[in-house]
Coordinates of C-alpha atoms in Angstrom, one line a residue:
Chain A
X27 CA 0.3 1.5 -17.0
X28 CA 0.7 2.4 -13.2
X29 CA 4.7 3.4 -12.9
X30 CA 5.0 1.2 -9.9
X31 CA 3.3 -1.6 -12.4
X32 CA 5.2 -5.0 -10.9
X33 CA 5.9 -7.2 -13.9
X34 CA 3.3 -10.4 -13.8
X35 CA 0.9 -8.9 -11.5
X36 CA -2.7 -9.6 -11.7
X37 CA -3.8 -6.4 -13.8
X38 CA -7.1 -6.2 -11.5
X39 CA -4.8 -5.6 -8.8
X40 CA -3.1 -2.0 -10.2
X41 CA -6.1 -0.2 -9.7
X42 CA -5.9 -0.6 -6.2
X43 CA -2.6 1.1 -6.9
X44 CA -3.6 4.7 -5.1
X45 CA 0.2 4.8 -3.3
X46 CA 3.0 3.4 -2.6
X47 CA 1.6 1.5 0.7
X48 CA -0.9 -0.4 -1.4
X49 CA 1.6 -1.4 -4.0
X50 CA 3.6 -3.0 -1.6
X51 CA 0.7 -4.6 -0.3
X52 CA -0.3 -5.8 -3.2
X53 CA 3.1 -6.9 -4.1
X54 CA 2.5 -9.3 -1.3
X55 CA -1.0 -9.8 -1.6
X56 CA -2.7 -9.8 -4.7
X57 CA -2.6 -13.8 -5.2
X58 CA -4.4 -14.5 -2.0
X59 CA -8.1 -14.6 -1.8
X60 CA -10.8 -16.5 0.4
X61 CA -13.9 -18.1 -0.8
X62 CA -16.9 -17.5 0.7
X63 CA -18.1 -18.7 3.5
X64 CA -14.6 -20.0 5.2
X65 CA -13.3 -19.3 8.4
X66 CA -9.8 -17.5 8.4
X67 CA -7.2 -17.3 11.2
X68 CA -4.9 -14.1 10.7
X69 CA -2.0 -15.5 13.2
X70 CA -0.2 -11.7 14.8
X71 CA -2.5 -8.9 12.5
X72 CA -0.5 -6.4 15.3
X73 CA -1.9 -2.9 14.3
X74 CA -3.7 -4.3 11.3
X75 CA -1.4 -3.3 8.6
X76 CA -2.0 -6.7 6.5
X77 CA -6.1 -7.2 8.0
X78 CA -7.8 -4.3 6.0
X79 CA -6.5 -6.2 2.9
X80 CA -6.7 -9.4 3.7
X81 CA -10.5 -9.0 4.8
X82 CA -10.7 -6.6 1.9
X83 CA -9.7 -9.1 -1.0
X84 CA -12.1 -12.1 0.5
X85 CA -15.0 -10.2 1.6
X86 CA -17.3 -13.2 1.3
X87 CA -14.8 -14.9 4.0
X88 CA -14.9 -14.4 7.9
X89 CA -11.4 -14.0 9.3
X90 CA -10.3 -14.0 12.8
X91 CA -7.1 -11.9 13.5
X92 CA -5.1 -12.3 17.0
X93 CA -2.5 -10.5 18.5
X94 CA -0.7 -11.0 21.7
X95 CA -0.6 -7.4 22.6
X96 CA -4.2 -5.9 23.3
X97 CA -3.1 -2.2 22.8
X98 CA -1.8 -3.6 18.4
X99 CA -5.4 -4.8 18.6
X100 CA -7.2 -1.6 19.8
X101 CA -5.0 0.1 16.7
X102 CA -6.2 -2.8 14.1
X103 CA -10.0 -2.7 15.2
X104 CA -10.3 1.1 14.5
X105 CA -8.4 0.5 11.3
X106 CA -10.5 -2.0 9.9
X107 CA -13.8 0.2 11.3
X108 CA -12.3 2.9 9.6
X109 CA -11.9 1.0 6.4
X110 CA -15.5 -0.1 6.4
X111 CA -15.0 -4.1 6.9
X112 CA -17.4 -6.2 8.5
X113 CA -16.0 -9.2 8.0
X114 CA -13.1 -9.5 10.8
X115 CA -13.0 -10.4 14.1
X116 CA -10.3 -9.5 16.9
X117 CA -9.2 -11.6 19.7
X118 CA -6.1 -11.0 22.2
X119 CA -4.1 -14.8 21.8
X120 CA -0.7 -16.0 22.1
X121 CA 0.1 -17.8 18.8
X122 CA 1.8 -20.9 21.4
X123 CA -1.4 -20.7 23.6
X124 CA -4.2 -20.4 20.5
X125 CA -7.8 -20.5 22.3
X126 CA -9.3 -22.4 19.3
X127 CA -10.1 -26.1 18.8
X128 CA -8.7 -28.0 16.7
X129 CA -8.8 -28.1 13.1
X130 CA -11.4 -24.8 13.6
X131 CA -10.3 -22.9 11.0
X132 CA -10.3 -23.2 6.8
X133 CA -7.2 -21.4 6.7
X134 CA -4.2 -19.7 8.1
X135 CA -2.4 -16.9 7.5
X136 CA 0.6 -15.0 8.8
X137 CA 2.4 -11.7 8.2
X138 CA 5.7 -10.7 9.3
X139 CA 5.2 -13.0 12.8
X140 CA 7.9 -15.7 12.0
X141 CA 10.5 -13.6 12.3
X142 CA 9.7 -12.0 15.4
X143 CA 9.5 -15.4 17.1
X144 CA 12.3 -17.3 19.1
X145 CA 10.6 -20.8 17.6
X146 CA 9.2 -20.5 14.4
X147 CA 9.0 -24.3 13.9
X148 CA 6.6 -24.6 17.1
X149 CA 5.1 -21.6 15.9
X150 CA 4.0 -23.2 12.8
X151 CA 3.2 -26.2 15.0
X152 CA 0.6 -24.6 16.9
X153 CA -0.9 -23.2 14.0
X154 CA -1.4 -26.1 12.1
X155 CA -3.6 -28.0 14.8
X156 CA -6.2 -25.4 14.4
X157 CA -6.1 -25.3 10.4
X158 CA -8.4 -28.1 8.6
X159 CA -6.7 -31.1 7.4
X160 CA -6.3 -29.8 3.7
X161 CA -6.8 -26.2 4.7
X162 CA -3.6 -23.5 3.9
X163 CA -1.4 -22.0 5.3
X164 CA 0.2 -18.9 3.9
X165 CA 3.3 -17.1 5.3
X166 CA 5.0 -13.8 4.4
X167 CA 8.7 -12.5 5.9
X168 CA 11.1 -10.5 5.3
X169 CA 14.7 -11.1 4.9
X170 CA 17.0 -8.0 5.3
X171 CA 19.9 -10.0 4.0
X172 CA 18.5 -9.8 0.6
X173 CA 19.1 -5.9 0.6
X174 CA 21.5 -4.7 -1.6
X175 CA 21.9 -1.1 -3.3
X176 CA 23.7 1.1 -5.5
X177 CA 26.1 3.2 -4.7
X178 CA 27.2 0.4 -2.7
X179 CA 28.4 0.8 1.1
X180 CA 30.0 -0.9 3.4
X181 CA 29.2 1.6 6.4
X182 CA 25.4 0.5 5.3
X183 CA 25.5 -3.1 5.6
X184 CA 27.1 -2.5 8.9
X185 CA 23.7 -0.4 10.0
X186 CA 21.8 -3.0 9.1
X187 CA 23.7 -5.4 11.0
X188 CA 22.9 -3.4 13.7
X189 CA 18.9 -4.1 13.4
X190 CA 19.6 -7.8 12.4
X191 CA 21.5 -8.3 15.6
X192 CA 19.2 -6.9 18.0
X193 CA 16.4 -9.0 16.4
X194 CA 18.3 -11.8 17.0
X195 CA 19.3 -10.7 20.7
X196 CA 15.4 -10.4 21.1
X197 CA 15.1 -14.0 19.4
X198 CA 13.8 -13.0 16.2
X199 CA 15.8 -13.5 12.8
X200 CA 15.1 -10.6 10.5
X201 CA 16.6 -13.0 7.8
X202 CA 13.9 -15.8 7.5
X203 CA 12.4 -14.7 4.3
X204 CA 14.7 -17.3 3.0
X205 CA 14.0 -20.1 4.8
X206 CA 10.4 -20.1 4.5
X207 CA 10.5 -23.4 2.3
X208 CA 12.4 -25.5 4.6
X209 CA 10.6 -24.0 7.9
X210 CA 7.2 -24.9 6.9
X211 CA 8.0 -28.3 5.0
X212 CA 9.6 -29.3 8.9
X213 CA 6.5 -28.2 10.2
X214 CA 4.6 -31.2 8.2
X215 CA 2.9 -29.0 5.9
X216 CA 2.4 -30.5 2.0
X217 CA 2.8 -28.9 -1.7
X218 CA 5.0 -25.9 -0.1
X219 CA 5.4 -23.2 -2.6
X220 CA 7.6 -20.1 -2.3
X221 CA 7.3 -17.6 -4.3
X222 CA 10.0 -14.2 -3.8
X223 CA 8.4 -11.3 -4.3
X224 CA 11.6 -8.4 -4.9
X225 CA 11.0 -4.8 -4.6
X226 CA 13.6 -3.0 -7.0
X227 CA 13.3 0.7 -6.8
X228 CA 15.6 3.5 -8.6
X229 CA 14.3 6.6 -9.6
X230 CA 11.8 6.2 -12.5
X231 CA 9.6 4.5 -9.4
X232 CA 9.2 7.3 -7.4
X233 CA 6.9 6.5 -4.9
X234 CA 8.5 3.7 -4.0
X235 CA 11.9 5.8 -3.6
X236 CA 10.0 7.6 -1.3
X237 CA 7.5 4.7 0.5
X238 CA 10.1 1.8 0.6
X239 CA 13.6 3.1 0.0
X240 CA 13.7 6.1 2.4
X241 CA 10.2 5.7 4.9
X242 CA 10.1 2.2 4.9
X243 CA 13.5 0.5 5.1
X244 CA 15.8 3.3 6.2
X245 CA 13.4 4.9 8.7
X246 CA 13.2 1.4 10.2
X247 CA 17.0 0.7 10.2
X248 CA 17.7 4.4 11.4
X249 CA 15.2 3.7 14.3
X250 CA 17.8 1.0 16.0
X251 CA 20.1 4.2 16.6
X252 CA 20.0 4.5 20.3
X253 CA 19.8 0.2 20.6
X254 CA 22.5 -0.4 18.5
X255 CA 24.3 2.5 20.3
X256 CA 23.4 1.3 23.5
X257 CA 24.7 -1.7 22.9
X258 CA 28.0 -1.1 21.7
X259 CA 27.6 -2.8 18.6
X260 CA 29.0 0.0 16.2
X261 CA 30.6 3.7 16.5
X262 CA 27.8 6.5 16.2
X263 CA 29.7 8.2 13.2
X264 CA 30.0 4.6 11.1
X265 CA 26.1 4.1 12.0
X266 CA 25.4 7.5 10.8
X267 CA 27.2 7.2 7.9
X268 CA 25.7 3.9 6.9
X269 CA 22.1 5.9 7.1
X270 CA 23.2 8.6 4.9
X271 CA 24.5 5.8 2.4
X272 CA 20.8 4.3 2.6
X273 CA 19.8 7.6 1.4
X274 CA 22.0 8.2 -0.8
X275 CA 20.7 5.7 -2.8
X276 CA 17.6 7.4 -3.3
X277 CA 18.7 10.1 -5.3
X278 CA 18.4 10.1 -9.2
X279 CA 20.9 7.5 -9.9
X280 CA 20.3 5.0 -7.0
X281 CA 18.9 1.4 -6.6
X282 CA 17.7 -0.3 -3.8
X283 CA 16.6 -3.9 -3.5
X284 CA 14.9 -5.7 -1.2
X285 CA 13.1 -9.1 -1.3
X286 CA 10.5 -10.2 0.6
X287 CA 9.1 -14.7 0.5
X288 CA 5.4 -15.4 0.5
X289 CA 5.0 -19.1 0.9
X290 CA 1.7 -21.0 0.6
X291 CA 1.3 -24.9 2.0
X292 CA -1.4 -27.5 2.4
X293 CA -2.0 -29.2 6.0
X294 CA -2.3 -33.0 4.6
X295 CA -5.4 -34.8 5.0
Chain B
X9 CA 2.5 -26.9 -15.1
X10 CA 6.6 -26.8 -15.1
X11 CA 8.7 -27.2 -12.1
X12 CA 10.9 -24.3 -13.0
X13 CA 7.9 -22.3 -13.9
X14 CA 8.4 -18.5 -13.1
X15 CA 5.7 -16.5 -12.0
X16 CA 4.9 -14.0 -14.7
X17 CA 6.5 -16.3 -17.5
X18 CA 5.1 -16.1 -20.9
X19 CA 2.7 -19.3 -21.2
X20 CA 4.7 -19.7 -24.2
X21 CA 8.1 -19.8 -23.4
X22 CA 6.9 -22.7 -21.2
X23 CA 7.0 -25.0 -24.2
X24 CA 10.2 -24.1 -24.4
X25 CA 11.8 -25.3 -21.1
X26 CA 13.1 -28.5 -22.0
X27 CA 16.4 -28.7 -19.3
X28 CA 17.3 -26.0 -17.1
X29 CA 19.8 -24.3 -19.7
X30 CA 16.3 -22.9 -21.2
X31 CA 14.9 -22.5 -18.3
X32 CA 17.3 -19.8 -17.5
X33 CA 17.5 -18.9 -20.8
X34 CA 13.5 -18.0 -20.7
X35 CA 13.7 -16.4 -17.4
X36 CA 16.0 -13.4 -19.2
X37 CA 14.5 -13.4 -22.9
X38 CA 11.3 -14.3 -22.6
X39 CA 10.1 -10.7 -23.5
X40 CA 13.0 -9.8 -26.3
X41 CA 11.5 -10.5 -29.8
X42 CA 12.8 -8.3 -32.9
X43 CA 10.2 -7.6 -36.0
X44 CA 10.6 -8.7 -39.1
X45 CA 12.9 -7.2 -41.6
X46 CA 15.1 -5.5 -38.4
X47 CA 18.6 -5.6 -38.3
X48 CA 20.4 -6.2 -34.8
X49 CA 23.5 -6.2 -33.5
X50 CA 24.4 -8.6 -30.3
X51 CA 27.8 -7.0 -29.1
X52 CA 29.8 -9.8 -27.0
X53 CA 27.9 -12.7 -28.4
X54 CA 30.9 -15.4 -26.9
X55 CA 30.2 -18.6 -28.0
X56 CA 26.9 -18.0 -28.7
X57 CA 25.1 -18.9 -24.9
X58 CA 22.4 -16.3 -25.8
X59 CA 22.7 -15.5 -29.6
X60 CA 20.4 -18.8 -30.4
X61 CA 17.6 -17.9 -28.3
X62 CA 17.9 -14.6 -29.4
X63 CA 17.8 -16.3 -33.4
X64 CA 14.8 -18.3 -32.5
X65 CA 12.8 -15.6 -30.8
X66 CA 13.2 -13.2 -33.7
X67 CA 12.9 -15.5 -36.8
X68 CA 12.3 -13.0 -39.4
X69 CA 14.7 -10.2 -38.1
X70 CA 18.4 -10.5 -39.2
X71 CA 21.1 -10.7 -36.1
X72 CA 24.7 -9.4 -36.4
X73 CA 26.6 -10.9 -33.7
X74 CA 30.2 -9.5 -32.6
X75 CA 32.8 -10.8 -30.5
X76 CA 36.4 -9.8 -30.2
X77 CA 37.7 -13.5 -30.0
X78 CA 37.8 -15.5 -33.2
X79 CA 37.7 -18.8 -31.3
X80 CA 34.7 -17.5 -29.3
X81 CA 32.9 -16.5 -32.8
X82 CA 34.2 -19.9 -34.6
X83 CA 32.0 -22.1 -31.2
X84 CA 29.2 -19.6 -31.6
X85 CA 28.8 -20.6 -35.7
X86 CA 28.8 -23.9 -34.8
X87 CA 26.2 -23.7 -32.5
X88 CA 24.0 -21.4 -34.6
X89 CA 24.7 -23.9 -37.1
X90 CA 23.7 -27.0 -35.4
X91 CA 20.4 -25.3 -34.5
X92 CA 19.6 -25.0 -38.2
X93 CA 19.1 -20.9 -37.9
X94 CA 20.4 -18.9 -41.0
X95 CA 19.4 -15.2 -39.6
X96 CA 22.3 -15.0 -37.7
X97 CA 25.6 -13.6 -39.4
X98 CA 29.5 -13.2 -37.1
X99 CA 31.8 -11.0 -37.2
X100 CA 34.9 -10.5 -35.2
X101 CA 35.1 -7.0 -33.4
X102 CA 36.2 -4.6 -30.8
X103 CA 32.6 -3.4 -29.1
X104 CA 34.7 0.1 -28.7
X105 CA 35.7 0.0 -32.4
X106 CA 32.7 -1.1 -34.0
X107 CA 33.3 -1.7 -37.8
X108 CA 29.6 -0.3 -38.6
X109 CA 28.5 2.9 -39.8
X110 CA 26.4 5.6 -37.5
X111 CA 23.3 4.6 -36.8
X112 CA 23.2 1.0 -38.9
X113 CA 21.2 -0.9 -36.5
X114 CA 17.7 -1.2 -35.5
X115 CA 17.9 -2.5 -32.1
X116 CA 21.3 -3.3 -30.3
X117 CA 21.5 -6.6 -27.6
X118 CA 23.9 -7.4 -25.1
X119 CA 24.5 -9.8 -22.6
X120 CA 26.7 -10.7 -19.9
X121 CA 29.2 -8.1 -21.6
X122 CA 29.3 -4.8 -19.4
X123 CA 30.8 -7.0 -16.3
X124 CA 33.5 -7.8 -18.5
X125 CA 34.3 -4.3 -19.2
X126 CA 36.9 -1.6 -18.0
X127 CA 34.3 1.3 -19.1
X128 CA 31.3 0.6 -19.6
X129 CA 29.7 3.1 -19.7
X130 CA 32.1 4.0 -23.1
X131 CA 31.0 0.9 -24.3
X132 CA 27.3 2.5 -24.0
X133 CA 28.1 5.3 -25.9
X134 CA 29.7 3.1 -28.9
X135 CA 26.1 0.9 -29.5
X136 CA 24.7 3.9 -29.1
X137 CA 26.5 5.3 -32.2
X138 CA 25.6 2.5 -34.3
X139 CA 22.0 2.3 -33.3
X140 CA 19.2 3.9 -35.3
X141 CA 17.1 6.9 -33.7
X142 CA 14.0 5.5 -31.8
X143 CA 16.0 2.0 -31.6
X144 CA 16.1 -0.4 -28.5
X145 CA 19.0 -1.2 -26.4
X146 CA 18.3 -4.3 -24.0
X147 CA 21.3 -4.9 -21.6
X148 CA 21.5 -8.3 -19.5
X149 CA 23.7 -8.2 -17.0
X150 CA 24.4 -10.5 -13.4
X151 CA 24.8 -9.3 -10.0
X152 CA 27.1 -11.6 -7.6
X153 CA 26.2 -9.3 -4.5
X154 CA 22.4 -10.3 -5.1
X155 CA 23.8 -13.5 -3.9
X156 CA 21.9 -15.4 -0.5
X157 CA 21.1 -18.5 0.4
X158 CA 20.6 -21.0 3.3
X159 CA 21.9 -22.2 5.4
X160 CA 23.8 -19.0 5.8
X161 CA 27.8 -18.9 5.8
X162 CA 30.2 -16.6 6.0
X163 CA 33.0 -18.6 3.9
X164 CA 30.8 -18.8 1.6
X165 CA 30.5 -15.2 0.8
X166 CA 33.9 -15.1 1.2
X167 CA 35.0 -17.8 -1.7
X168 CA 32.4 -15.2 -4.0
X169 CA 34.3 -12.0 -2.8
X170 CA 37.4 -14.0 -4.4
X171 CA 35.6 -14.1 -7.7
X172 CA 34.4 -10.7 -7.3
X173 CA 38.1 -9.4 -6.7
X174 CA 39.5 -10.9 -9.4
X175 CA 36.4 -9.9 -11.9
X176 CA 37.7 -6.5 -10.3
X177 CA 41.4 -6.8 -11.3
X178 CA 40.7 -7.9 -14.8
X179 CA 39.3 -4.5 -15.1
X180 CA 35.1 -5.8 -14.7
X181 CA 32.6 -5.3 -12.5
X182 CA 30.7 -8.8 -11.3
X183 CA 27.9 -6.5 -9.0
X184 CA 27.2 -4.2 -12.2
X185 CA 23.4 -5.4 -12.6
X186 CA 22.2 -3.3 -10.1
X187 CA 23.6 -0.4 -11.8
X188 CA 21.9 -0.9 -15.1
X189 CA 19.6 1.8 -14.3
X190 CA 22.1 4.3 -13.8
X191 CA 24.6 3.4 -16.4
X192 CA 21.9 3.8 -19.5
X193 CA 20.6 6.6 -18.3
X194 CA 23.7 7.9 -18.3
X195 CA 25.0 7.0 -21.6
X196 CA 22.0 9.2 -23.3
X197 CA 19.1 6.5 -23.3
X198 CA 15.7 7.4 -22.9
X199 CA 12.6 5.7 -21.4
X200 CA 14.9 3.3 -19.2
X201 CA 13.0 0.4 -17.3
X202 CA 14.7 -2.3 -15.7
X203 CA 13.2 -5.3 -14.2
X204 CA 14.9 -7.8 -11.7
X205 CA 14.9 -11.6 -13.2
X206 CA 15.0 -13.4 -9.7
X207 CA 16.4 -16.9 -9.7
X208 CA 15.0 -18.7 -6.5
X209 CA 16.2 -22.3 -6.0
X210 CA 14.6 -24.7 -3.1
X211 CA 14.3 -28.5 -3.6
X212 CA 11.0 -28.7 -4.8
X213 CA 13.1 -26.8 -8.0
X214 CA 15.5 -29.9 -9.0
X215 CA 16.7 -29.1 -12.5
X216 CA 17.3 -25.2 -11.3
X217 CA 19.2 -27.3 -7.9
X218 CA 21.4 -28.8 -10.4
X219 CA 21.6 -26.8 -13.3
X220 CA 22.1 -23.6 -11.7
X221 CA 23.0 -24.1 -8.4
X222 CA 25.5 -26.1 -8.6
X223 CA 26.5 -26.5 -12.1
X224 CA 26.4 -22.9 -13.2
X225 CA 26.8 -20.4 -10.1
X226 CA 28.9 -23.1 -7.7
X227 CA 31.0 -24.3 -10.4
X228 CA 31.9 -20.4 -11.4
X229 CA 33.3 -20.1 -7.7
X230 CA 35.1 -23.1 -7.8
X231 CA 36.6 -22.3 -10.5
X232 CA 38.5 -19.1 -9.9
X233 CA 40.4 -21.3 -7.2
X234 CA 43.9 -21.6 -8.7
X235 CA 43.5 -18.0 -9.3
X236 CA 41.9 -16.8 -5.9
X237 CA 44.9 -18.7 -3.9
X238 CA 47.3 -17.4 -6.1
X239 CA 46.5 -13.9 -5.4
X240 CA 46.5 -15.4 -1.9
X241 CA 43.0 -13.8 -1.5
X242 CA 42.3 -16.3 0.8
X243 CA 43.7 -19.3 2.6
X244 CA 42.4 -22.6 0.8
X245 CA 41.1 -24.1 4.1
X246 CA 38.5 -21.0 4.1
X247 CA 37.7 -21.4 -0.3
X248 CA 37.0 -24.6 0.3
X249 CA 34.9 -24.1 3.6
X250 CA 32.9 -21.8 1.4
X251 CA 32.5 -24.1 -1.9
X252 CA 31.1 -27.0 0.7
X253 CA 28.6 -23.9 2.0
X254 CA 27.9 -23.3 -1.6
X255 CA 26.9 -27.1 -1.7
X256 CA 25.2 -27.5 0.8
X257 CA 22.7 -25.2 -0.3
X258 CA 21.4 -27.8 -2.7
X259 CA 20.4 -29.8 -0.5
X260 CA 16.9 -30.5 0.5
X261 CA 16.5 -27.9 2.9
X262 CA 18.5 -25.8 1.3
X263 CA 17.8 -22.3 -0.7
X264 CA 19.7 -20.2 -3.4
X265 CA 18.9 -16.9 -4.5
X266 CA 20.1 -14.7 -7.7
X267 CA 19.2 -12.0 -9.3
X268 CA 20.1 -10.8 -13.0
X269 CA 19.1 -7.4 -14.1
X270 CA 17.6 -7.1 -18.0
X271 CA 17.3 -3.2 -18.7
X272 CA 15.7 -1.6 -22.0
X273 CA 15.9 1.9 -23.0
X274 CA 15.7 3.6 -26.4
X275 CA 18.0 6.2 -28.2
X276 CA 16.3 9.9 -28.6
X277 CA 14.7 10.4 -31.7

């Protein structure tokens, strides 16, 4: 059994277990496949992290991923060329200004878009006028207030304030993950089911030490450095030492938790 | 299918789920089953919360269950009692002066014990004494700083510090689950995994809205007021603000999220 092995997971899914990125995407993934023939709308693919596989688990299915920016798209074209997938097409749309018809697609689904957005609810709006009447939806986000860790560290929850805040200031909410239910029942959608999907790592899991703990989470909270500095919202040497508390609990008797919400819904017919 | 049904859950344990007591129950000992003819000691077995489950689960294996309060130990009988199991057997002890001889036991449980404890890692090193070579250890234990919810609120985290502070000054540790891993490794076990048991509450959940929103993990809070405002921890305008926050999170578009940590290791052969 793979070490990384995620307790109830489909057992088909471990052997696409090759490293710690795919385990994480599987951790998200592995329970959502596309039968054949339907028409799929991946709302904000960006550079493709979550297309290859999406269009890789329902390769009987035709999806349709959009981005607002063209050059994300340039980056998820090549990767899904790369990756040997036919089954994906790429347009440049804004999810508030979707260039489809109504009720053109079998399903939706969305990766880490929510939280980037300054109106989820309208968001969610938009997209369900282009989903079938009984067609899915299916939303995954974050929430960096579910992070907790051991040793434990003041200095690091104030670091990751730092990224919270300026997601915020840019009129995100890095904290959504948790209100996934309530969002997408207010949006009108049916039979909402939310499902958390926790990544606890210490150091018998060491690819995920390495992947999520230090080059995933703390890479991406160290990278709001010069922002968070810019903006006054902490002292350098408290930022820095909330970073080295993030890796701290990395070494051999650290924890790190994090929790991500994948919630799947029904447009009513 | 169950309301409360847990992704990952034993099919079986489903039969089981008859209020949300069980269902929590299930959640941590779904996978904790003893074979026949073993003998195990449950150190901290209180008035008996987990020591029927753990009866029922293990029918043909024989349970010693300690506690170092007689009146705890006389309301655990009773209960064992009234749920017509005879493996079960009580004795009143000190978990760091165990009344057994080395290595007496073939598999040691424990539950919602380490928080309590000024050392636990001492404690540790006393079950590991009376444990067999090649014998289990399963250690359950709650983390209060895994605590989120929504809508989000800042009293409310402060009315759980409170508890937290005080679990503190009675010598425990309430945020010890996600040092399980650590901890057991430490105190000489080998082969240690540990494996989140995420409790997520939303509305379409309404026994786990009741039963463990409100009437397990809100109650707990609300009940270390006296205490809290005593300590003057906190003004009582603020512990109150908090407990309402705490409600209001059962509500129908309102979320609650805990985690509980179940680790199992074995003593070196």
């Amino acid at each position: 059994m793979n070490d990384d092995y995620v307790h109830g997971y489909d057992p088909q899914a471990n052997t696409r277990l090759q490293d710690q990125a795919d385990a994480l995407v599987d951790l998200l993934h592995w329970d959502t496949a596309y039968p054949e023939g339907s028409l799929v709308l991946e709302a904000g693919c960006g550079v493709g992290a979550q297309t290859t596989t999406l269009a890789r688990n329902s390769p009987a299915a035709s999806i349709v991923s959009v981005d607002i920016a063209a050059a994300s798209l340039t980056a998820a074209k090549q990767k899904v060329a790369a990756a040997g997938l036919a089954n994906v097409r790429f347009q440049q749309a804004d999810v508030f200004a979707l260039p489809f018809a109504r009720e053109s697609f079998d399903h939706v689904f969305v990766c880490f878009l929510l939280e980037h957005l300054p109106r989820p609810l309208e968001a969610l709006a938009r997209l369900k006028e282009v989903l079938k009447p009984g067609g899915t939806i299916t939303v995954i986000e974050g929430d960096h207030g579910s992070t907790y860790f051991h040793p434990d560290s003041a200095a690091a929850y104030d670091a990751i304030r730092c990224q919270v805040e300026l997601q915020r200031a840019a009129g995100g909410n890095a904290n959504i993950g948790r209100e996934l239910y309530p969002l997408v029942r207010e949006a009108g959608f049916d039979a909402v089911r939310v499902s958390p999907r926790m990544v606890y790592v210490d150091s018998s899991r060491p690819r995920l030490v390495d992947g999520f703990t230090r080059r995933t989470f703390t890479a991406m909270i160290e990278g709001v450095r010069e922002a968070a500095l810019k903006a006054r919202m902490i002292e350098p040497e408290r930022f820095d030492e909330g970073i080295r508390a993030l890796y701290r609990t990395a070494e051999e008797d650290g924890v790190f938790c994090y929790t991500f919400f994948k919630a799947v819904a029904e447009k009513p017919l």
